[in-house]
């Protein structure tokens, strides 16, 4: 009986991301058939974030057809790097403590504190990287528009096409954005769809 209850509680945990990613992928296909390309790119990106690897080639293909630049806005350090550094710092802390125990000496509190703080920094960096990869700060442009140098329509910097993906931060009427090809500035919030 316990095993059945455990299976009932764990089944949604293991099955829901797969269903969600395939649903988002299929939703993108339906938007593609309707000719709503920005929404298709948006839903393919969501399905890619949730583990659907078929979505990335679809995004690239559609962007090529639309003439959109293909620089990826997700360029950041590998998500496992901070975790590896965290493990190394913890291994150093453990090894130092074990060495002090074997030599029957009291470990230096300065070295122990340094290794602990180093491990804490790497742990926080690991959480930040994980959050970035689970929920990247991306938005998809809904309609052709411009990136502005300030939150005002007076100073356009560069044109953006419907379907382009940008890194975006902030909330409200204007969003701070960075493009994968190097452009940065502000964009009106009403012409983009944000990945939440």
Coordinates of C-alpha atoms in Angstrom, one line a residue:
X1 CA 0.0 0.0 0.0
X2 CA 2.8 2.4 0.9
X3 CA 4.5 1.8 -2.5
X4 CA 1.3 2.6 -4.3
X5 CA 0.8 5.8 -2.4
X6 CA 4.4 6.7 -3.0
X7 CA 4.0 6.0 -6.7
X8 CA 0.8 8.1 -6.9
X9 CA 2.7 11.1 -5.3
X10 CA 5.8 10.7 -7.5
X11 CA 4.1 10.1 -10.8
X12 CA 3.1 13.7 -11.4
X13 CA 6.7 14.8 -10.6
X14 CA 8.2 12.6 -13.3
X15 CA 5.5 12.8 -15.9
X16 CA 4.5 16.5 -15.9
X17 CA 7.6 18.1 -17.4
X18 CA 7.6 15.8 -20.4
X19 CA 3.9 16.4 -21.0
X20 CA 4.3 20.1 -20.6
X21 CA 7.2 20.4 -23.0
X22 CA 5.4 18.3 -25.6
X23 CA 2.3 20.4 -25.1
X24 CA 4.3 23.6 -25.6
X25 CA 5.9 22.1 -28.7
X26 CA 2.5 21.2 -30.2
X27 CA 1.2 24.6 -29.3
X28 CA 4.1 26.1 -31.3
X29 CA 3.2 23.9 -34.3
X30 CA -0.4 25.2 -34.2
X31 CA 0.8 28.8 -34.1
X32 CA 3.2 28.1 -37.0
X33 CA 0.2 26.7 -39.1
X34 CA -1.7 29.9 -38.3
X35 CA 1.2 32.0 -39.5
X36 CA 1.8 33.6 -36.0
X37 CA 5.6 33.1 -36.1
X38 CA 6.5 35.1 -32.9
X39 CA 4.1 33.0 -30.8
X40 CA 5.5 29.8 -32.5
X41 CA 9.1 30.8 -31.5
X42 CA 7.9 31.7 -28.0
X43 CA 6.3 28.3 -27.4
X44 CA 9.2 26.4 -29.0
X45 CA 11.6 28.2 -26.7
X46 CA 9.4 27.3 -23.7
X47 CA 9.4 23.6 -24.8
X48 CA 13.2 23.8 -25.3
X49 CA 13.7 25.1 -21.8
X50 CA 11.6 22.3 -20.5
X51 CA 13.7 19.7 -22.2
X52 CA 12.3 19.3 -25.7
X53 CA 15.4 19.2 -27.9
X54 CA 13.4 19.1 -31.2
X55 CA 12.4 22.7 -30.6
X56 CA 15.9 24.3 -31.2
X57 CA 16.2 23.2 -34.8
X58 CA 12.6 24.4 -35.5
X59 CA 13.5 27.8 -34.0
X60 CA 16.6 28.1 -36.1
X61 CA 14.8 27.0 -39.3
X62 CA 11.9 29.5 -38.8
X63 CA 14.4 32.3 -38.0
X64 CA 16.3 31.6 -41.2
X65 CA 13.1 31.7 -43.2
X66 CA 12.1 35.0 -41.6
X67 CA 15.6 36.5 -42.1
X68 CA 16.2 36.9 -38.4
X69 CA 19.7 37.0 -36.9
X70 CA 20.6 33.6 -35.4
X71 CA 22.9 34.7 -32.5
X72 CA 21.7 32.8 -29.4
X73 CA 20.7 35.0 -26.5
X74 CA 21.5 32.2 -24.0
X75 CA 25.3 32.5 -24.1
X76 CA 26.4 32.1 -20.5
X77 CA 28.7 29.9 -18.5
X78 CA 27.9 26.2 -18.5
X79 CA 25.4 25.5 -15.7
X80 CA 27.5 22.7 -14.2
X81 CA 30.6 24.9 -13.7
X82 CA 29.5 26.5 -10.4
X83 CA 28.4 23.1 -9.1
X84 CA 31.8 21.6 -9.9
X85 CA 33.5 24.4 -8.2
X86 CA 31.2 24.0 -5.2
X87 CA 32.1 20.3 -5.0
X88 CA 35.8 21.2 -5.2
X89 CA 35.5 23.7 -2.3
X90 CA 33.5 21.2 -0.2
X91 CA 36.1 18.5 -1.0
X92 CA 38.8 20.9 0.1
X93 CA 37.0 21.7 3.4
X94 CA 36.4 18.0 4.0
X95 CA 40.0 17.0 3.2
X96 CA 41.4 19.8 5.4
X97 CA 39.2 18.7 8.3
X98 CA 40.1 15.1 7.8
X99 CA 43.8 15.9 7.7
X100 CA 43.6 17.8 10.9
X101 CA 41.7 14.9 12.5
X102 CA 44.3 12.4 11.4
X103 CA 47.2 14.5 12.7
X104 CA 45.2 15.1 15.9
X105 CA 45.6 18.9 15.5
X106 CA 42.9 21.5 15.9
X107 CA 42.1 22.9 12.4
X108 CA 42.8 26.6 11.8
X109 CA 39.5 28.5 12.1
X110 CA 40.8 30.9 9.4
X111 CA 41.3 28.2 6.8
X112 CA 38.0 26.5 7.7
X113 CA 36.1 29.8 7.5
X114 CA 37.7 30.6 4.1
X115 CA 36.8 27.2 2.6
X116 CA 33.3 27.4 4.1
X117 CA 32.7 30.9 2.6
X118 CA 34.2 29.8 -0.7
X119 CA 31.7 26.9 -0.8
X120 CA 28.9 29.2 0.1
X121 CA 29.7 31.6 -2.8
X122 CA 29.8 28.7 -5.2
X123 CA 26.6 27.4 -3.8
X124 CA 24.8 30.7 -4.4
X125 CA 26.3 30.9 -7.9
X126 CA 25.0 27.4 -8.6
X127 CA 21.5 28.4 -7.6
X128 CA 21.7 31.5 -9.8
X129 CA 22.9 29.5 -12.8
X130 CA 20.2 26.9 -12.3
X131 CA 17.5 29.6 -12.0
X132 CA 18.8 31.2 -15.2
X133 CA 18.6 27.9 -17.1
X134 CA 15.2 27.0 -15.8
X135 CA 13.7 30.5 -16.4
X136 CA 16.0 32.5 -18.6
X137 CA 15.2 36.2 -18.9
X138 CA 14.0 36.0 -22.5
X139 CA 11.4 37.8 -24.5
X140 CA 10.2 37.3 -28.1
X141 CA 9.4 40.3 -30.2
X142 CA 5.7 40.1 -31.3
X143 CA 5.9 42.7 -34.1
X144 CA 8.6 44.6 -35.9
X145 CA 10.0 47.4 -33.8
X146 CA 13.0 49.3 -32.5
X147 CA 15.5 49.1 -29.6
X148 CA 15.9 52.6 -28.0
X149 CA 18.8 54.0 -26.2
X150 CA 16.5 55.3 -23.4
X151 CA 13.0 54.5 -22.3
X152 CA 11.6 56.9 -24.8
X153 CA 10.6 56.6 -28.5
X154 CA 12.9 59.5 -29.4
X155 CA 16.2 57.7 -29.6
X156 CA 16.0 54.5 -31.8
X157 CA 19.2 52.4 -31.8
X158 CA 18.4 49.4 -33.9
X159 CA 15.5 47.6 -35.7
X160 CA 14.2 44.3 -34.4
X161 CA 12.1 41.9 -36.4
X162 CA 9.1 39.9 -35.1
X163 CA 10.3 36.6 -33.7
X164 CA 13.7 37.8 -32.5
X165 CA 14.7 36.7 -29.0
X166 CA 16.2 39.2 -26.6
X167 CA 17.4 39.1 -23.0
X168 CA 15.1 41.3 -21.0
X169 CA 15.0 42.6 -17.5
X170 CA 12.6 44.9 -15.6
X171 CA 8.8 45.2 -15.6
X172 CA 6.4 47.8 -16.8
X173 CA 6.0 49.9 -19.9
X174 CA 9.7 49.7 -20.9
X175 CA 12.1 46.7 -20.6
X176 CA 15.9 46.8 -20.6
X177 CA 17.0 44.4 -23.4
X178 CA 20.2 42.9 -24.8
X179 CA 20.4 41.2 -28.1
X180 CA 22.6 38.2 -28.9
X181 CA 24.4 40.2 -31.6
X182 CA 25.5 43.0 -29.1
X183 CA 22.8 45.6 -29.3
X184 CA 21.4 46.8 -26.0
X185 CA 18.8 49.4 -24.9
X186 CA 15.2 49.7 -24.1
X187 CA 12.1 48.3 -25.8
X188 CA 8.4 48.9 -25.2
X189 CA 6.9 46.1 -23.1
X190 CA 3.8 45.9 -25.3
X191 CA 5.7 44.6 -28.4
X192 CA 7.3 41.6 -26.7
X193 CA 6.1 38.3 -25.1
X194 CA 8.1 37.5 -21.9
X195 CA 9.1 34.0 -20.9
X196 CA 8.2 33.8 -17.3

